[in-house]
Coordinates of C-alpha atoms in Angstrom, one line a residue:
X1 CA 108.8 112.9 159.6
X2 CA 108.1 113.9 156.0
X3 CA 104.9 112.6 154.4
X4 CA 106.5 112.0 150.9
X5 CA 107.2 108.6 149.3
X6 CA 110.1 106.5 150.6
X7 CA 112.3 104.7 148.0
X8 CA 114.2 101.7 149.5
X9 CA 117.0 100.6 147.2
X10 CA 118.1 97.0 147.2
X11 CA 121.8 96.4 146.7
X12 CA 120.9 94.9 143.3
X13 CA 119.2 98.1 142.1
X14 CA 121.6 100.3 140.2
X15 CA 120.9 103.9 139.4
X16 CA 122.6 106.1 136.8
X17 CA 121.6 109.8 136.5
X18 CA 122.4 113.1 135.0
X19 CA 124.6 113.9 132.0
X20 CA 126.1 110.4 132.1
X21 CA 122.8 108.8 131.2
X22 CA 122.1 111.2 128.3
X23 CA 125.6 110.7 126.9
X24 CA 125.2 106.9 127.2
X25 CA 121.8 107.0 125.4
X26 CA 123.4 109.1 122.6
X27 CA 126.3 106.7 122.2
X28 CA 123.9 103.7 122.0
X29 CA 121.8 105.4 119.3
X30 CA 124.9 106.4 117.3
X31 CA 126.1 102.7 117.4
X32 CA 122.8 101.4 116.0
X33 CA 122.8 104.1 113.3
X34 CA 126.4 103.2 112.4
X35 CA 125.5 99.5 111.9
X36 CA 123.1 100.2 109.1
X37 CA 124.6 103.4 107.7
X38 CA 126.1 101.5 104.7
X39 CA 122.6 100.2 103.8
X40 CA 121.4 103.5 102.3
X41 CA 121.1 104.2 98.6
X42 CA 121.4 102.3 95.3
X43 CA 125.1 101.4 96.1
X44 CA 124.1 100.0 99.6
X45 CA 125.9 97.0 101.0
X46 CA 124.0 94.0 102.3
X47 CA 124.3 92.4 105.7
X48 CA 124.3 88.7 106.4
X49 CA 122.7 87.8 109.8
X50 CA 122.6 84.5 111.6
X51 CA 119.4 84.1 113.6
X52 CA 119.3 82.1 116.9
X53 CA 117.9 79.0 115.1
X54 CA 120.9 79.0 112.7
X55 CA 119.0 80.4 109.7
X56 CA 120.5 83.0 107.4
X57 CA 119.0 86.5 106.6
X58 CA 120.6 88.5 103.8
X59 CA 119.2 92.0 103.4
X60 CA 119.9 95.7 103.4
X61 CA 116.4 96.6 104.8
X62 CA 116.9 98.5 108.1
X63 CA 114.0 96.9 109.9
X64 CA 114.9 93.3 108.8
X65 CA 118.5 93.9 110.1
X66 CA 117.6 95.4 113.4
X67 CA 114.9 92.8 114.0
X68 CA 117.6 90.1 114.3
X69 CA 119.9 92.0 116.6
X70 CA 119.8 91.3 120.3
X71 CA 120.6 94.4 122.4
X72 CA 120.7 95.1 126.1
X73 CA 120.8 99.0 126.3
X74 CA 117.3 100.5 126.6
X75 CA 118.1 103.4 124.2
X76 CA 119.2 100.9 121.6
X77 CA 116.0 99.0 122.0
X78 CA 114.1 102.3 121.4
X79 CA 116.0 102.8 118.2
X80 CA 115.1 99.3 117.0
X81 CA 111.5 99.9 117.9
X82 CA 111.2 103.1 115.7
X83 CA 112.4 101.1 112.7
X84 CA 109.6 98.6 113.2
X85 CA 107.1 101.5 113.6
X86 CA 108.2 103.1 110.4
X87 CA 107.9 99.8 108.6
X88 CA 104.3 99.2 109.9
X89 CA 103.2 102.8 109.2
X90 CA 104.5 103.5 105.7
X91 CA 106.6 100.5 104.7
X92 CA 109.7 102.4 103.6
X93 CA 112.4 104.7 105.0
X94 CA 113.4 102.2 107.8
X95 CA 117.1 102.9 107.2
X96 CA 116.7 106.6 106.8
X97 CA 114.8 107.0 110.1
X98 CA 117.5 105.3 112.1
X99 CA 120.3 107.3 110.5
X100 CA 118.5 110.6 111.0
X101 CA 117.5 109.8 114.7
X102 CA 121.2 108.9 115.4
X103 CA 122.4 112.1 113.9
X104 CA 119.8 114.2 115.7
X105 CA 121.1 112.8 119.0
X106 CA 124.7 113.1 117.9
X107 CA 124.4 116.9 117.2
X108 CA 122.7 117.4 120.5
X109 CA 125.6 115.9 122.5
X110 CA 127.6 119.1 122.5
X111 CA 124.6 121.1 124.0
X112 CA 123.8 118.5 126.7
X113 CA 126.9 119.7 128.6
X114 CA 126.0 123.4 128.2
X115 CA 122.2 123.8 128.6
X116 CA 119.2 122.0 130.1
X117 CA 117.7 119.2 127.9
X118 CA 114.3 120.9 127.9
X119 CA 115.8 123.9 126.0
X120 CA 117.1 121.5 123.3
X121 CA 113.8 119.6 123.2
X122 CA 111.9 122.9 122.7
X123 CA 114.2 123.9 119.8
X124 CA 113.7 120.4 118.2
X125 CA 109.9 120.6 118.5
X126 CA 109.9 123.9 116.7
X127 CA 112.3 122.6 114.1
X128 CA 110.0 119.6 113.5
X129 CA 107.0 121.8 112.9
X130 CA 109.0 123.9 110.4
X131 CA 110.3 120.8 108.7
X132 CA 106.8 119.5 108.1
X133 CA 105.6 122.9 106.9
X134 CA 108.5 123.1 104.4
X135 CA 107.8 119.5 103.1
X136 CA 104.2 120.6 102.3
X137 CA 105.5 123.7 100.6
X138 CA 108.0 121.9 98.3
X139 CA 105.8 118.8 97.6
X140 CA 104.1 118.5 94.2
X141 CA 100.8 116.7 93.5
X142 CA 100.7 113.7 91.2
X143 CA 98.1 112.1 89.0
X144 CA 97.7 108.6 90.4
X145 CA 96.1 107.4 87.1
X146 CA 99.4 108.2 85.2
X147 CA 100.9 104.7 85.1
X148 CA 104.3 105.9 83.8
X149 CA 104.7 108.3 86.8
X150 CA 103.6 105.7 89.3
X151 CA 106.2 103.2 88.0
X152 CA 108.9 105.9 88.3
X153 CA 107.9 106.4 92.0
X154 CA 108.0 102.7 92.8
X155 CA 111.3 102.4 90.9
X156 CA 112.8 105.0 93.2
X157 CA 111.9 102.8 96.2
X158 CA 113.1 99.5 94.6
X159 CA 116.4 101.0 93.2
X160 CA 118.1 100.8 96.6
X161 CA 117.2 97.1 97.1
X162 CA 118.4 93.7 95.9
X163 CA 115.5 93.6 93.5
X164 CA 116.7 96.6 91.5
X165 CA 118.1 94.4 88.8
X166 CA 114.5 93.3 88.0
X167 CA 113.0 96.7 88.8
X168 CA 110.7 96.8 85.6
X169 CA 109.0 93.6 86.5
X170 CA 108.9 94.4 90.3
X171 CA 107.4 97.8 89.7
X172 CA 104.6 96.4 87.4
X173 CA 103.9 93.6 90.0
X174 CA 103.7 96.1 92.9
X175 CA 101.4 98.5 91.0
X176 CA 99.1 95.9 89.6
X177 CA 98.7 94.2 93.0
X178 CA 98.0 97.4 94.8
X179 CA 95.5 98.6 92.2
X180 CA 93.7 95.2 92.4
X181 CA 93.1 95.4 96.2
X182 CA 92.0 99.1 96.1
X183 CA 88.4 99.5 97.2
X184 CA 86.1 102.5 97.7
X185 CA 83.5 102.4 100.5
X186 CA 81.6 105.3 102.1
X187 CA 83.6 107.8 100.1
X188 CA 86.9 106.4 101.6
X189 CA 89.7 104.7 99.7
X190 CA 90.8 101.4 101.3
X191 CA 94.0 99.5 100.3
X192 CA 94.6 96.4 102.5
X193 CA 97.8 94.9 101.1
X194 CA 98.5 92.7 104.1
X195 CA 95.1 90.8 103.9
X196 CA 94.3 90.7 100.3
X197 CA 97.6 90.7 98.3
X198 CA 99.2 87.4 99.4
X199 CA 102.8 86.6 98.3
X200 CA 103.4 82.9 97.6
X201 CA 107.1 82.0 97.4
X202 CA 107.8 78.9 95.3
X203 CA 111.6 78.0 95.1
X204 CA 112.7 77.0 91.6
X205 CA 112.6 78.7 88.2
X206 CA 113.9 82.3 87.8
X207 CA 112.7 85.6 89.1
X208 CA 111.4 86.6 85.6
X209 CA 108.8 83.9 86.1
X210 CA 107.1 85.9 88.9
X211 CA 103.7 87.4 88.2
X212 CA 100.5 88.8 89.7
X213 CA 97.6 86.4 89.3
X214 CA 94.1 87.9 88.5
X215 CA 92.8 85.7 91.3
X216 CA 94.0 83.5 94.1
X217 CA 96.4 80.6 94.4
X218 CA 96.4 78.1 97.4
X219 CA 98.8 75.3 98.2
X220 CA 96.2 72.5 98.0
X221 CA 95.1 69.6 95.8
X222 CA 91.6 68.2 95.2
X223 CA 90.4 65.7 97.9
X224 CA 89.5 62.9 95.5
X225 CA 91.7 61.8 92.6
X226 CA 88.6 61.4 90.3
X227 CA 87.5 65.0 90.8
X228 CA 87.9 67.5 88.0
X229 CA 91.2 69.5 87.9
X230 CA 90.3 72.1 85.3
X231 CA 86.9 73.9 85.2
X232 CA 86.0 76.8 82.9
X233 CA 83.8 79.5 84.5
X234 CA 83.3 77.6 87.8
X235 CA 80.4 78.2 90.2
X236 CA 82.2 78.4 93.6
X237 CA 80.8 77.7 97.1
X238 CA 82.8 78.7 100.2
X239 CA 82.1 77.0 103.5
X240 CA 83.2 77.7 107.1
X241 CA 81.9 74.3 108.3
X242 CA 83.1 70.7 108.1
X243 CA 81.5 68.1 105.8
X244 CA 81.9 65.4 108.4
X245 CA 79.6 63.9 111.0
X246 CA 79.9 66.0 114.2
X247 CA 81.7 64.2 117.0
X248 CA 81.8 65.2 120.7
X249 CA 84.2 67.9 121.8
X250 CA 85.7 65.6 124.4
X251 CA 85.4 61.8 125.1
X252 CA 81.8 60.7 124.3
X253 CA 80.3 57.4 125.5
X254 CA 77.3 55.8 123.8
X255 CA 75.7 52.9 125.5
X256 CA 74.1 50.4 123.1
X257 CA 71.7 47.7 124.4
X258 CA 70.5 46.2 121.1
X259 CA 72.4 45.2 118.0
X260 CA 70.2 47.3 115.6
X261 CA 71.0 50.5 117.7
X262 CA 74.6 50.5 116.3
X263 CA 73.2 50.1 112.7
X264 CA 70.9 53.0 113.4
X265 CA 73.8 55.2 114.6
X266 CA 75.7 54.5 111.4
X267 CA 72.6 55.2 109.4
X268 CA 72.1 58.6 111.2
X269 CA 75.7 59.6 110.3
X270 CA 75.1 58.7 106.7
X271 CA 71.8 60.6 106.6
X272 CA 73.5 63.7 108.1
X273 CA 76.3 63.6 105.5
X274 CA 73.7 63.0 102.7
X275 CA 71.7 66.0 103.9
X276 CA 74.6 68.4 103.9
X277 CA 75.7 67.2 100.5
X278 CA 72.1 67.7 99.2
X279 CA 72.2 71.2 100.5
X280 CA 75.4 71.9 98.6
X281 CA 74.2 70.1 95.4
X282 CA 70.9 72.2 95.4
X283 CA 72.8 75.4 94.4
X284 CA 74.5 73.5 91.5
X285 CA 78.2 74.4 92.3
X286 CA 81.2 73.1 90.3
X287 CA 83.7 73.8 93.1
X288 CA 83.5 73.7 97.0
X289 CA 86.2 75.2 99.3
X290 CA 85.9 74.5 103.0
X291 CA 88.1 75.5 106.0
X292 CA 87.4 72.2 107.7
X293 CA 87.5 68.5 106.7
X294 CA 85.6 66.5 104.1
X295 CA 84.7 62.9 105.0
X296 CA 85.1 60.0 102.6
X297 CA 81.4 59.6 102.3
X298 CA 80.9 63.4 101.5
X299 CA 83.7 63.1 98.8
X300 CA 81.7 60.2 97.3
X301 CA 78.4 62.1 97.1
X302 CA 80.1 65.3 95.7
X303 CA 82.1 63.3 93.2
X304 CA 78.8 61.6 91.9
X305 CA 77.4 65.1 91.5
X306 CA 80.6 66.1 89.5
X307 CA 81.6 68.6 92.2
X308 CA 85.3 69.3 93.0
X309 CA 86.1 69.8 96.7
X310 CA 89.2 71.4 98.3
X311 CA 89.5 71.1 102.1
X312 CA 91.3 72.7 105.0
X313 CA 92.1 76.0 103.4
X314 CA 93.2 78.9 105.6
X315 CA 90.5 81.4 106.7
X316 CA 92.5 84.2 105.1
X317 CA 92.6 82.3 101.8
X318 CA 88.9 81.8 102.0
X319 CA 88.3 85.5 102.4
X320 CA 90.6 86.2 99.4
X321 CA 88.7 83.8 97.2
X322 CA 85.4 85.4 98.3
X323 CA 86.7 88.8 97.3
X324 CA 88.1 87.5 94.0
X325 CA 85.1 85.6 92.7
X326 CA 82.2 87.4 94.5
X327 CA 81.1 84.5 96.7
X328 CA 79.8 84.7 100.2
X329 CA 81.2 82.4 102.9
X330 CA 78.5 80.1 104.5
X331 CA 78.7 78.9 108.1
X332 CA 76.1 76.2 107.6
X333 CA 75.1 74.3 104.5
X334 CA 71.4 74.7 105.1
X335 CA 71.7 78.5 104.6
X336 CA 73.2 78.2 101.1
X337 CA 71.3 80.3 98.5
X338 CA 72.0 81.4 94.9
X339 CA 73.6 84.7 96.1
X340 CA 76.2 82.7 98.1
X341 CA 77.6 81.2 94.8
X342 CA 80.6 83.0 93.3
X343 CA 80.6 83.2 89.5
X344 CA 83.3 85.9 89.0
X345 CA 86.2 83.4 88.3
X346 CA 87.0 82.4 84.7
X347 CA 89.2 79.4 85.4
X348 CA 89.9 76.8 88.1
X349 CA 92.9 74.5 87.7
X350 CA 95.3 72.4 89.7
X351 CA 98.9 72.6 88.7
X352 CA 102.0 70.8 90.0
X353 CA 105.0 73.2 90.6
X354 CA 108.1 71.3 91.8
X355 CA 106.9 68.6 94.2
X356 CA 103.8 70.5 95.4
X357 CA 100.2 70.9 94.0
X358 CA 98.7 74.4 93.8
X359 CA 95.1 75.3 93.2
X360 CA 94.5 78.4 90.9
X361 CA 91.3 80.4 90.8
X362 CA 92.1 82.9 88.1
X363 CA 90.8 85.1 85.2
X364 CA 88.4 86.8 87.7
X365 CA 86.3 89.6 86.2
X366 CA 86.8 92.2 89.0
X367 CA 89.1 90.7 91.6
X368 CA 89.5 92.7 94.8
X369 CA 92.2 90.2 96.0
X370 CA 95.2 88.7 94.3
X371 CA 98.2 86.4 94.8
X372 CA 101.7 87.3 93.8
X373 CA 103.6 84.2 92.7
X374 CA 107.3 84.6 93.3
X375 CA 109.9 82.2 91.8
X376 CA 113.6 82.2 92.6
X377 CA 116.7 80.2 93.1
X378 CA 116.6 79.8 96.9
X379 CA 114.5 80.5 100.0
X380 CA 116.9 83.3 101.1
X381 CA 116.6 85.1 97.8
X382 CA 112.8 84.7 97.8
X383 CA 112.6 86.1 101.4
X384 CA 114.6 89.2 100.4
X385 CA 112.6 89.7 97.2
X386 CA 109.3 89.5 99.2
X387 CA 110.6 92.1 101.7
X388 CA 111.5 94.4 98.7
X389 CA 108.2 93.9 97.1
X390 CA 106.2 94.6 100.3
X391 CA 108.1 97.9 100.5
X392 CA 107.3 98.7 96.9
X393 CA 103.6 98.0 97.4
X394 CA 103.5 100.1 100.6
X395 CA 105.1 103.0 98.6
X396 CA 102.4 102.6 95.9
X397 CA 99.7 102.5 98.6
X398 CA 101.0 105.7 100.3
X399 CA 100.9 107.6 96.9
X400 CA 97.4 106.4 96.2
X401 CA 96.2 107.5 99.6
X402 CA 98.2 110.8 99.7
X403 CA 99.1 111.8 96.1
X404 CA 102.0 114.2 96.9
X405 CA 105.6 113.7 95.9
X406 CA 109.0 115.0 96.9
X407 CA 112.3 114.8 95.0
X408 CA 114.6 112.0 96.3
X409 CA 118.4 111.6 96.5
X410 CA 118.8 113.8 99.5
X411 CA 117.4 116.9 97.7
X412 CA 114.6 117.4 100.2
X413 CA 116.9 117.1 103.2
X414 CA 119.2 119.8 101.7
X415 CA 116.3 122.1 100.9
X416 CA 114.7 121.7 104.3
X417 CA 118.1 122.2 106.0
X418 CA 118.7 125.5 104.0
X419 CA 115.2 126.7 105.0
X420 CA 115.7 126.0 108.7
X421 CA 119.2 127.5 108.7
X422 CA 117.7 130.8 107.3
X423 CA 114.9 130.7 110.0
X424 CA 117.4 130.1 112.8
X425 CA 118.8 133.6 112.2
X426 CA 115.5 135.1 113.2
X427 CA 115.5 133.2 116.6
X428 CA 116.8 134.9 119.7
X429 CA 118.3 133.2 122.8
X430 CA 120.1 129.9 123.2
X431 CA 117.4 127.9 121.4
X432 CA 118.8 129.0 118.0
X433 CA 121.8 126.8 118.4
X434 CA 120.0 123.4 118.9
X435 CA 117.6 124.6 116.2
X436 CA 120.5 125.2 113.7
X437 CA 122.0 121.9 114.8
X438 CA 118.8 120.1 113.9
X439 CA 119.0 121.7 110.4
X440 CA 122.5 120.5 109.9
X441 CA 121.6 117.0 111.1
X442 CA 119.4 116.6 108.0
X443 CA 122.5 116.7 105.8
X444 CA 123.4 113.3 107.1
X445 CA 121.3 111.6 104.5
X446 CA 122.9 113.2 101.4
X447 CA 126.3 112.8 103.1
X448 CA 125.7 109.0 103.6
X449 CA 124.5 108.6 100.0
X450 CA 127.8 110.2 98.8
X451 CA 129.9 108.0 101.2
X452 CA 128.2 104.8 100.0
X453 CA 129.0 105.8 96.4
X454 CA 132.7 106.2 97.2
X455 CA 132.7 109.9 96.0
X456 CA 134.4 112.8 97.7
X457 CA 132.0 113.7 100.6
X458 CA 133.2 117.3 101.5
X459 CA 133.5 118.5 97.8
X460 CA 130.1 117.0 96.7
X461 CA 128.2 118.2 99.8
X462 CA 129.6 121.7 99.5
X463 CA 128.6 121.8 95.8
X464 CA 125.1 120.6 96.7
X465 CA 124.8 123.4 99.4
X466 CA 125.9 126.0 96.8
X467 CA 123.3 124.7 94.3
X468 CA 120.5 125.0 96.7
X469 CA 121.5 128.5 98.0
X470 CA 122.1 129.9 94.5
X471 CA 119.4 128.3 92.3
X472 CA 116.7 128.2 95.0
X473 CA 115.6 124.9 93.5
X474 CA 114.7 122.0 95.8
X475 CA 115.2 119.3 93.1
X476 CA 119.0 119.0 93.2
X477 CA 120.3 115.9 94.9
X478 CA 122.9 113.2 94.8
X479 CA 122.8 110.6 92.0
X480 CA 123.0 107.4 94.1
X481 CA 124.7 105.4 91.3
X482 CA 127.6 107.8 90.5
X483 CA 127.8 110.1 93.6
X484 CA 127.5 113.2 91.4
X485 CA 125.0 116.0 91.6
X486 CA 121.8 115.7 89.5
X487 CA 118.4 117.2 89.0
X488 CA 116.0 114.6 90.6
X489 CA 113.1 115.7 88.5
X490 CA 115.1 114.9 85.3
X491 CA 116.3 111.6 86.7
X492 CA 112.7 110.7 87.9
X493 CA 113.7 110.0 91.5
X494 CA 110.6 110.7 93.7
X495 CA 109.5 109.9 97.2
X496 CA 106.0 110.0 98.7
X497 CA 105.3 112.8 101.1
X498 CA 103.8 110.4 103.6
X499 CA 107.1 108.4 103.9
X500 CA 109.3 111.5 104.3
X501 CA 107.0 113.2 106.8
X502 CA 106.8 110.0 108.9
X503 CA 110.6 109.7 108.8
X504 CA 111.1 113.2 110.2
X505 CA 108.3 112.8 112.9
X506 CA 109.6 109.5 114.1
X507 CA 113.3 110.5 114.1
X508 CA 112.8 113.8 115.9
X509 CA 110.3 112.4 118.4
X510 CA 112.7 109.6 119.3
X511 CA 115.6 112.1 119.8
X512 CA 113.3 114.2 122.1
X513 CA 112.3 111.1 124.0
X514 CA 115.9 109.9 124.7
X515 CA 117.1 113.5 125.6
X516 CA 114.3 113.7 128.1
X517 CA 115.6 110.7 130.1
X518 CA 117.9 111.6 133.0
X519 CA 117.7 108.5 135.1
X520 CA 118.1 104.8 134.4
X521 CA 117.1 102.6 137.4
X522 CA 118.0 98.9 136.9
X523 CA 116.8 96.1 139.2
X524 CA 118.4 93.1 137.5
X525 CA 120.5 90.6 139.5
X526 CA 123.8 89.5 138.2
X527 CA 124.4 85.8 137.9
X528 CA 127.3 85.8 140.3
X529 CA 125.2 87.6 143.0
X530 CA 122.3 85.2 142.8
X531 CA 124.6 82.4 144.0
X532 CA 126.2 84.4 146.8
X533 CA 122.9 85.8 148.1
X534 CA 123.6 89.4 146.8
X535 CA 120.1 90.6 147.9
X536 CA 120.9 91.2 151.6
X537 CA 120.7 94.6 153.3
X538 CA 119.3 97.9 152.2
X539 CA 120.6 101.3 151.3

C-alpha cells in the first residue's frame, strides 16, 4: 500500500481540471470586464443598480458597480476583489484595472491550448517588470506647490465622472481638503483622508453651495435651549467621559434601612455632579464636547457658568475637533489642565439646515482636520458626488506622496506597448509570443476610450500607433471628448505614476493568478440533492 494521502470524494464534490478550468476562468474575467467597459473615459455611460434592500445606486465607478453585483464563479469574485484593492490602495483606476486584467487573460487564451501556463506566466512577469521600468523612464516630476498644475491633475481624474460639470469647484475642494490634513512627523509626510477629511452630505440646495470648512461640522444641537449658540474665539474642552452620576453596569440593589439614607444617596449624586462640573469650570471653557451623556443637573451648573455643552458626539468627530482647534481629549474631568483647552478655533455656531441642527467649529488657525459640506438635489446624487470627490482626494494624496506624473488618455499604454513590442524581438524561444501579447493587451485602454467616444476604432488606433513609432513621443493619446488624437501635455491630461503602476501590477498579477489555476474542486450540495439524500456512497 502506498503511504501517500488518500482523497475520498463524496458524490456532491465536483472537480473540473485542465484547460477547461483556465478557459472558464478567462471567460468569467472577460464577462466582468465587458460589464464595465463602457464606464471608461469622459464620455463614459453610467449604470443604475438595484441593491438587495431596494435602494438605487447610479454610478460609473468600477468599484461601486462591482460591489453591488452578486457572482458565483470564483474567477469573477477574484476580479471584483482587485477592483476593491485598487480603490483602497490608490483610490482611482478601478475601471482600468478590470478592463486590463480581462484583456490580459483574453490574449492568453490562444496560448493556453498550445503551451504550458507557467511559460505564459514567466513571460507576463518579465513584461510587468519592463512595464514598470518604462513607466519610471517616461514619468515627469511635478512641483506639488504649483496649485495650477495640481488642479489640472485632479481635473483629469474628475473629468470622467458625473462631477465633471462642476470640476472647477470639485478640484478646489479636493486640493484644499487634502492640503489641510497633510502633516509631517519624523521626516515623513502623512495624509489620512479617511479619518480627518469628513464628507457631510446634506440634501437640499445646489452643488455650487458645497465647500470645505476650515474646521469641523457635526450633526448636533446644544443640550440646553438657554446655552449660547454663537461664540467668538471659544475655549474648547473635549471629554471622553459622561457628565452623569455613575450607575451600575448591571442591575444594582441598594438596601435602605433609614429614611435619611435615601436623602444621603441623592445628595451624593448631586455632590458628584457638582464636583465634575467644578473641575470643568476651573479651566474656564466656553464650550464642552463629550462623547457620552450630560445629565440635567450638569446642564444646569454649566449653564449657570455660561458654558455651552454638546453631548454624544462620535469618537471620530471628537478626534477631528481636537486636531482642528488644538485641544486634548480628557478621559476624566479631574485631569483637566490649561494645556487640554483648545483655543485654535475662531468661531462656534449652531445653524439649522433643512430640518436638522448642525454645530460648526470654524475659522481655525491651523486646522489639521476638515469637513467637506456637500449640498445637492437628492441622496443618490450626493452619494455619487461623494464617491467622485473621494477619488479626487486620493489622486491628490498620491501626487503629494509620490510627485511623478504620466500623460493620460491612453498615451502611456501606447508608449509602453511600443517599448515592449520592440523588446519582444530580442527574446528567443516561445516566451516571446505571450510577451508580445501582453504588450498588445495594453492597447485595450486607448481602444476602449475611442469606442466610448463613438469614433472609428481601427483608423484612430492605427494613427496613434504611427504617431508613437514616428515621433518617439509618449505624450500622444486620445482626446476622450472628441475621439481624436491629441498631445496630452498640451491638453493638460495627467495621471499620477502611483495609480498607473498599481493598475499594471494588480492587473498582471491577477491574470497570472487565474492562469495558474488548473483545478476547481467544489463541495456544495444542490438543493434537490439535499432532499433526496444525495450524500450517499463514495467514489
